[in-house]
PDB file of C-alpha atoms in Angstrom:
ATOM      1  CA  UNK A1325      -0.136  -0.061 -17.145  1.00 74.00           C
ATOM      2  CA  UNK A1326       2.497   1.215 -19.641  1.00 85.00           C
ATOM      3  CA  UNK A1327       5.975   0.745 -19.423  1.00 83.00           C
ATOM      4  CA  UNK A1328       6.568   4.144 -17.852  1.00 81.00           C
ATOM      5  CA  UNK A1329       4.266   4.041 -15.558  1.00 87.00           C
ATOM      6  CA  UNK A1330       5.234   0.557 -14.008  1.00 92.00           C
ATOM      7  CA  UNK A1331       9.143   1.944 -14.522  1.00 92.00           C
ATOM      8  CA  UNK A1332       7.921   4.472 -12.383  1.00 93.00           C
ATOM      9  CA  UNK A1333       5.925   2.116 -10.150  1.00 92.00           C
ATOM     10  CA  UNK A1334       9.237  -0.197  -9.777  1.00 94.00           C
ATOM     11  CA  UNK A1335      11.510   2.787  -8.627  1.00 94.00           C
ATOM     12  CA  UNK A1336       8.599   3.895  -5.822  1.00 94.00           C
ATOM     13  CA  UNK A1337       8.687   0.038  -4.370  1.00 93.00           C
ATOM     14  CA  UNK A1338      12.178  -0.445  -4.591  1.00 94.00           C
ATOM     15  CA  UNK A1339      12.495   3.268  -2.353  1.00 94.00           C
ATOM     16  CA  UNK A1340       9.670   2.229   0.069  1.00 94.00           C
ATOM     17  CA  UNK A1341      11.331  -0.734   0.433  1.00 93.00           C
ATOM     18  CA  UNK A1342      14.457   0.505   1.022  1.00 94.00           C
ATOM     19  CA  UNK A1343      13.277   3.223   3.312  1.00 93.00           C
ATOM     20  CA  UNK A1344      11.267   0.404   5.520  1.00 90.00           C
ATOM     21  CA  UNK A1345      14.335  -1.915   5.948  1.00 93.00           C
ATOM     22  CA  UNK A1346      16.388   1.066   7.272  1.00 92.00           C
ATOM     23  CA  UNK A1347      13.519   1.505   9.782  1.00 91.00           C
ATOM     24  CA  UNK A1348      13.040   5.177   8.398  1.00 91.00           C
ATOM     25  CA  UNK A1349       9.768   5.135   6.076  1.00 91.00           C
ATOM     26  CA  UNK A1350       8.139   7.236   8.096  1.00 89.00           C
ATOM     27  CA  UNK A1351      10.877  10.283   7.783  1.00 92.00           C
ATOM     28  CA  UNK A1352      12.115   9.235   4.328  1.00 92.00           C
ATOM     29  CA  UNK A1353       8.854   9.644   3.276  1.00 91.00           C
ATOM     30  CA  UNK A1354       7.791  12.595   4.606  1.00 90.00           C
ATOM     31  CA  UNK A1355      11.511  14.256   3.527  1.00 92.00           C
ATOM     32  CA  UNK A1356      10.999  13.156   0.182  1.00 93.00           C
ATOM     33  CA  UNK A1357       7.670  14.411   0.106  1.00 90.00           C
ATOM     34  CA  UNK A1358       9.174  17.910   0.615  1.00 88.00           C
ATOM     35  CA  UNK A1359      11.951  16.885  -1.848  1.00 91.00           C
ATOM     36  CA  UNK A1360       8.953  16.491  -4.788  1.00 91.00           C
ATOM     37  CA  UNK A1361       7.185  19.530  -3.776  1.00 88.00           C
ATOM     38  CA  UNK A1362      11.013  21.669  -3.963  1.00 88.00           C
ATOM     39  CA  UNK A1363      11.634  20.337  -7.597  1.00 89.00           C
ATOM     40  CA  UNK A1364       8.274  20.942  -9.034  1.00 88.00           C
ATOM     41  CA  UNK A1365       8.298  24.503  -7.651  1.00 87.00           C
ATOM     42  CA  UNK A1366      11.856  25.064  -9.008  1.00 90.00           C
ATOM     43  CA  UNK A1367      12.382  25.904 -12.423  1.00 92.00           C
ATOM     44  CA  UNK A1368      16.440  25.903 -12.211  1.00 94.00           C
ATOM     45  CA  UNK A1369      16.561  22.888  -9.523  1.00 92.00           C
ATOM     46  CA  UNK A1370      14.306  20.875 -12.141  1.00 92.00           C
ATOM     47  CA  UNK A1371      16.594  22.203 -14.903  1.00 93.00           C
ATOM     48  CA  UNK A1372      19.637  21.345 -13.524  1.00 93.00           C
ATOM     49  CA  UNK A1373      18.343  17.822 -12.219  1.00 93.00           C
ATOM     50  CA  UNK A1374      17.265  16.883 -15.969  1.00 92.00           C
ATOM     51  CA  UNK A1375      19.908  18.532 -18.138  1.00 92.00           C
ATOM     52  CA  UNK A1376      21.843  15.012 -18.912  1.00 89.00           C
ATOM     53  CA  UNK A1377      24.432  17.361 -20.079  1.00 93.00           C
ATOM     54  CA  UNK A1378      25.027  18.487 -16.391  1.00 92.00           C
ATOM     55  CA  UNK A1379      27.816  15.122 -14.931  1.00 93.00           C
ATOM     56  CA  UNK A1380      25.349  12.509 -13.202  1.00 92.00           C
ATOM     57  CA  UNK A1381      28.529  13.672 -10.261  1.00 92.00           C
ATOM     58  CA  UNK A1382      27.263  17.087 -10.326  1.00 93.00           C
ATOM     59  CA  UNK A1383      23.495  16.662 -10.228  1.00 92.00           C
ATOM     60  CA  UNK A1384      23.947  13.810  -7.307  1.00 91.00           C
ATOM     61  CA  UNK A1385      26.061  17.088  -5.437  1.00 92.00           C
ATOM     62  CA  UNK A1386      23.498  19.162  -5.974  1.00 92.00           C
ATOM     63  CA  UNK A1387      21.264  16.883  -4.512  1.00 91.00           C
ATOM     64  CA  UNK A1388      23.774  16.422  -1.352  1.00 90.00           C
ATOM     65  CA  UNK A1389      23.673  20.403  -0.936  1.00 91.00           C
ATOM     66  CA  UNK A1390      20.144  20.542  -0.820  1.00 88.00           C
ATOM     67  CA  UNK A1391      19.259  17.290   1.370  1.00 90.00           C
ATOM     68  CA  UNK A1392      22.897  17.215   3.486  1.00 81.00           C
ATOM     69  CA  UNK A1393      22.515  19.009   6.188  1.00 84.00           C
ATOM     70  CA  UNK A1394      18.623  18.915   6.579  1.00 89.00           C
ATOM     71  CA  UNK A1395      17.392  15.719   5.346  1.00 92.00           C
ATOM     72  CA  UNK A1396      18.439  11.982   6.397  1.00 93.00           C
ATOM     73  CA  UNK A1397      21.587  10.054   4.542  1.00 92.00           C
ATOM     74  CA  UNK A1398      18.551   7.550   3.329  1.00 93.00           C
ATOM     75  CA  UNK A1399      16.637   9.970   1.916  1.00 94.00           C
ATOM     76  CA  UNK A1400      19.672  11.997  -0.194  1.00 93.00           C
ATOM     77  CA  UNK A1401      21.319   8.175  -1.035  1.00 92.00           C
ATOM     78  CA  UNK A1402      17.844   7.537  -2.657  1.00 94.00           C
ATOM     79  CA  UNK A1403      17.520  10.622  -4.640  1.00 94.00           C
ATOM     80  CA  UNK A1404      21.191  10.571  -5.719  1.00 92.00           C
ATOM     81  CA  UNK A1405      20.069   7.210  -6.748  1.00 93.00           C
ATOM     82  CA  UNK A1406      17.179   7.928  -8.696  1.00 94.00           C
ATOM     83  CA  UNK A1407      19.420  10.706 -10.536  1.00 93.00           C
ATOM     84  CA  UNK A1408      22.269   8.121 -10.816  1.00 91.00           C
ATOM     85  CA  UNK A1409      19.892   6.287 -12.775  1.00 92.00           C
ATOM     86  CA  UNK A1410      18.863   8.784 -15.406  1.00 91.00           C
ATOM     87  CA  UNK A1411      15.233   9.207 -13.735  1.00 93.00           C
ATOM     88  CA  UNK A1412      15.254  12.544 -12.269  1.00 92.00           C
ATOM     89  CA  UNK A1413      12.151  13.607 -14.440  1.00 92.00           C
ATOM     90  CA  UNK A1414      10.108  11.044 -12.772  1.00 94.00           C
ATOM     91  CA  UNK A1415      11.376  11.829  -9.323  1.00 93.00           C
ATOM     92  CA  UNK A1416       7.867  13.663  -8.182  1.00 92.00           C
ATOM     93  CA  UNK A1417       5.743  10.842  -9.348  1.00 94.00           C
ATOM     94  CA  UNK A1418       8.393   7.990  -8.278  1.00 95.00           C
ATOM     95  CA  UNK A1419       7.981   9.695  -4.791  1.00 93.00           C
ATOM     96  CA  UNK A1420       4.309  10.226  -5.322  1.00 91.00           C
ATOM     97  CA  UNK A1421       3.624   6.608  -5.512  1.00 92.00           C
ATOM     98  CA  UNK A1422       6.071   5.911  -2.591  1.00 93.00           C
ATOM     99  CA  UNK A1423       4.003   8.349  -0.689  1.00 90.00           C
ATOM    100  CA  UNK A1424       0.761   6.736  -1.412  1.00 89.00           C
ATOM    101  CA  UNK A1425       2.093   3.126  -1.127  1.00 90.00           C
ATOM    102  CA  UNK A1426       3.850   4.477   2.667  1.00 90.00           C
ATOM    103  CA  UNK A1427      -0.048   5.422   3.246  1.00 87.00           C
ATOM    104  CA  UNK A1428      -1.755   2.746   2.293  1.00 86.00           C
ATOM    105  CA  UNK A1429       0.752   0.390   4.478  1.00 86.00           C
ATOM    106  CA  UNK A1430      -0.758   2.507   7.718  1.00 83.00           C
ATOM    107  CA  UNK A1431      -4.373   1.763   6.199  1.00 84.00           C
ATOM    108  CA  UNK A1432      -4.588   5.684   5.186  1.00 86.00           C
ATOM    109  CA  UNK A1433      -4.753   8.071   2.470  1.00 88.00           C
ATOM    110  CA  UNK A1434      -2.839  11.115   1.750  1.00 88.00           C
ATOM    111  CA  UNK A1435      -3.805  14.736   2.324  1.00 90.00           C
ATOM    112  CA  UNK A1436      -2.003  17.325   0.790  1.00 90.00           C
ATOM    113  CA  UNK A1437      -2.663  20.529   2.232  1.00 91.00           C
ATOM    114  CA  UNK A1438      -1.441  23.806   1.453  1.00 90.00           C
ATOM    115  CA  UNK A1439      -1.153  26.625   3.881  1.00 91.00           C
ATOM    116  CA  UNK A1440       0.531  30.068   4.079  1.00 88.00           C
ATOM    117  CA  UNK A1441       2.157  29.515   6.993  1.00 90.00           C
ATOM    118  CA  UNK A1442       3.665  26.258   8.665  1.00 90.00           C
ATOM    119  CA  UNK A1443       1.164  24.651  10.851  1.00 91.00           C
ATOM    120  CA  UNK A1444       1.025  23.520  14.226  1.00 93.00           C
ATOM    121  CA  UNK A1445       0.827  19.815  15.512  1.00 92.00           C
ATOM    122  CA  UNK A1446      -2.585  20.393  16.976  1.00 94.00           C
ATOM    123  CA  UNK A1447      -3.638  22.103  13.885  1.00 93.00           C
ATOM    124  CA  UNK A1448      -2.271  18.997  11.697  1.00 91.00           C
ATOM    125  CA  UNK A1449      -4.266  16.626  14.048  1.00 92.00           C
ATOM    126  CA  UNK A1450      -7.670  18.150  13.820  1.00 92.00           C
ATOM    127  CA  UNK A1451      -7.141  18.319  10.238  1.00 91.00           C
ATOM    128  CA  UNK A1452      -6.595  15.466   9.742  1.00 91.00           C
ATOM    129  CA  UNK A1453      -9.640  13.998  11.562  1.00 92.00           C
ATOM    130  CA  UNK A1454     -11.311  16.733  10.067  1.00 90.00           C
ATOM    131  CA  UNK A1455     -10.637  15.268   6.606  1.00 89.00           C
ATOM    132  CA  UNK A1456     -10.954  12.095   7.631  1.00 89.00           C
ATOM    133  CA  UNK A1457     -14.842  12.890   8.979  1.00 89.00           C
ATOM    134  CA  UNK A1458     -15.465  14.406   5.258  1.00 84.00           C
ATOM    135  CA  UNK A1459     -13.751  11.682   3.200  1.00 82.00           C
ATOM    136  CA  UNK A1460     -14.558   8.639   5.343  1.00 85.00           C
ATOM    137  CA  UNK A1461     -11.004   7.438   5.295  1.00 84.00           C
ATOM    138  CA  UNK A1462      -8.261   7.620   7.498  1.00 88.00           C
ATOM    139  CA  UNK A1463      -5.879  10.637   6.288  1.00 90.00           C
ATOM    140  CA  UNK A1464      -2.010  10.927   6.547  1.00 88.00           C
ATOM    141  CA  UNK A1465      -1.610  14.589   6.198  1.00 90.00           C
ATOM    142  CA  UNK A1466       1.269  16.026   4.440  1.00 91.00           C
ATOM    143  CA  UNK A1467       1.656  19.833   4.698  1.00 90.00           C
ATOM    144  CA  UNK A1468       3.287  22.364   1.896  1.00 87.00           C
ATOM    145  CA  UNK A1469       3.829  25.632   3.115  1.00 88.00           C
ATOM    146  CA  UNK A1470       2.814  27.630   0.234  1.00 84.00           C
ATOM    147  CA  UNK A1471       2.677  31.847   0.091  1.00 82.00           C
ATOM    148  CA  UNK A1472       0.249  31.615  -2.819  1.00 80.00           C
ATOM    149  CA  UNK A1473      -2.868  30.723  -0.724  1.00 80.00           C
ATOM    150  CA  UNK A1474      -1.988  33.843   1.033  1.00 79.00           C
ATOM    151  CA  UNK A1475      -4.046  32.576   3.967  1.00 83.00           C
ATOM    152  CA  UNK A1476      -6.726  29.697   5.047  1.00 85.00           C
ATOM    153  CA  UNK A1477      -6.364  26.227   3.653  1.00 88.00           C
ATOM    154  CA  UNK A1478      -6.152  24.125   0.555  1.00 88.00           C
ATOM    155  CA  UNK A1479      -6.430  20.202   0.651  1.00 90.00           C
ATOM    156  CA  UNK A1480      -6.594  17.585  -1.310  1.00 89.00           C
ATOM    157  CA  UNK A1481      -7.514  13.952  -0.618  1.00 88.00           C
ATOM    158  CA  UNK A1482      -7.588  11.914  -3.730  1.00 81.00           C
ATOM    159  CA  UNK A1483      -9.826  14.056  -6.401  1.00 81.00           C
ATOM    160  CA  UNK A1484     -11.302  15.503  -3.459  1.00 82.00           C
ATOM    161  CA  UNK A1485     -10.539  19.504  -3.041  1.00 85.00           C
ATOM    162  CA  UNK A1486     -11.451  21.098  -0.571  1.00 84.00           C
ATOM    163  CA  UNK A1487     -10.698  25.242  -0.835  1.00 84.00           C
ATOM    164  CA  UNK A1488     -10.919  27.220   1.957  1.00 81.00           C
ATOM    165  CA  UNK A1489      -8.166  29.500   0.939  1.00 79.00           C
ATOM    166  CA  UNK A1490      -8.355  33.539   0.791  1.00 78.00           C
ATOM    167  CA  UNK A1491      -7.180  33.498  -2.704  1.00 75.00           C
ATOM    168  CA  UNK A1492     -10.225  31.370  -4.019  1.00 75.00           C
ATOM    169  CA  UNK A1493     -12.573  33.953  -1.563  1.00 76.00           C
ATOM    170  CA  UNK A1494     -11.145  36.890  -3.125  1.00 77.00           C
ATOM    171  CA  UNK A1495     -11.340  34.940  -6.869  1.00 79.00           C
ATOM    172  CA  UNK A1496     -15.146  34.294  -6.130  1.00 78.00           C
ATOM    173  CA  UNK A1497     -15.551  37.976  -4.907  1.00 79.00           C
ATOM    174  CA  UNK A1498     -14.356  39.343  -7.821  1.00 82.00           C
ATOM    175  CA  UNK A1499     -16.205  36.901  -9.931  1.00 83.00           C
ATOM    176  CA  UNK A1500     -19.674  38.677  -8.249  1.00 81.00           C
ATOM    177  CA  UNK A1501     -18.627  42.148  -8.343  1.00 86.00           C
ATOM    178  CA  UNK A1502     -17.933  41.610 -12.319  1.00 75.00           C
ATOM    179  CA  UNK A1503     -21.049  39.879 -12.984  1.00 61.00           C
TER     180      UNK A1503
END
């Protein structure tokens, strides 16, 4: 393991554990989750969250406008920490391997499942067994609502992806119709 990656590793147990004593892991991970999927989909919020020119005050601010009013004070203390600490480019895989660790504590794996719109609870429960059936492993689903997949389903479970989205039908249609 380099020196990055168990940086990175360190930073993920230290947030679990922090999460866990506070009797929150369940919602600081799941907020944080969102968090990761935000800043990789941002250009400007990435920007401004990396740009050690920006005060380490201002950045942490940002941070407190985004998660204030939506997300719990454990989750935003442990971002503005990670930024406080000159990490912010490793925040997505910091709270990656939080994620996965949070799983693995329940005796799960993580889904990540993109849909075009939000789902319900009873469509989050069957699938997640529905995953779990194909995979073998019990699957803690984490949802992104994403406008790209235009409709149906993407998930992942490890290097498992599964496609069922009407982008990738419309991709292989055009795919036949060229041929």
């Amino acid at each position: 393991m380099s020196a990055g990656d168990q940086r990175i590793d360190g930073y993920a147990n230290a947030l679990f554990e922090v999460a866990r004593v506070e009797g929150s892991l369940s919602e600081v991970e799941d907020e944080l989750f969102r968090f990761a999927r935000t800043l990789e989909s941002s250009d400007e919020l990435r920007s401004v969250l990396t740009d050690e020119a920006v005060p380490v005050a201002r950045r942490q601010g940002v941070v407190d406008d985004l998660l204030g009013a939506t997300a719990s004070p454990v989750t935003a203390n442990l971002v503005q920490f990670v930024i406080g600490a000159g990490r912010a480019r490793q925040l997505p895989q910091i709270i990656g391997q939080l994620v996965e660790r949070a799983a693995a504590a329940k005796d799960s794996v993580v889904g990540e499942v993109r849909s075009a719109v939000p789902l319900t609870d009873d469509q989050r429960s069957r699938l997640a067994e529905a995953l779990g059936k194909a995979t073998g492993k019990r699957v803690e689903l984490k949802v992104v609502v994403d406008p790209n997949v235009l409709g149906g389903l993407v998930a992942q479970v490890g290097d498992t992806v599964i496609d069922g989205s009407v982008r990738a039908r419309l991709d292989q249609l055009k795919e036949q119709i060229g041929h």
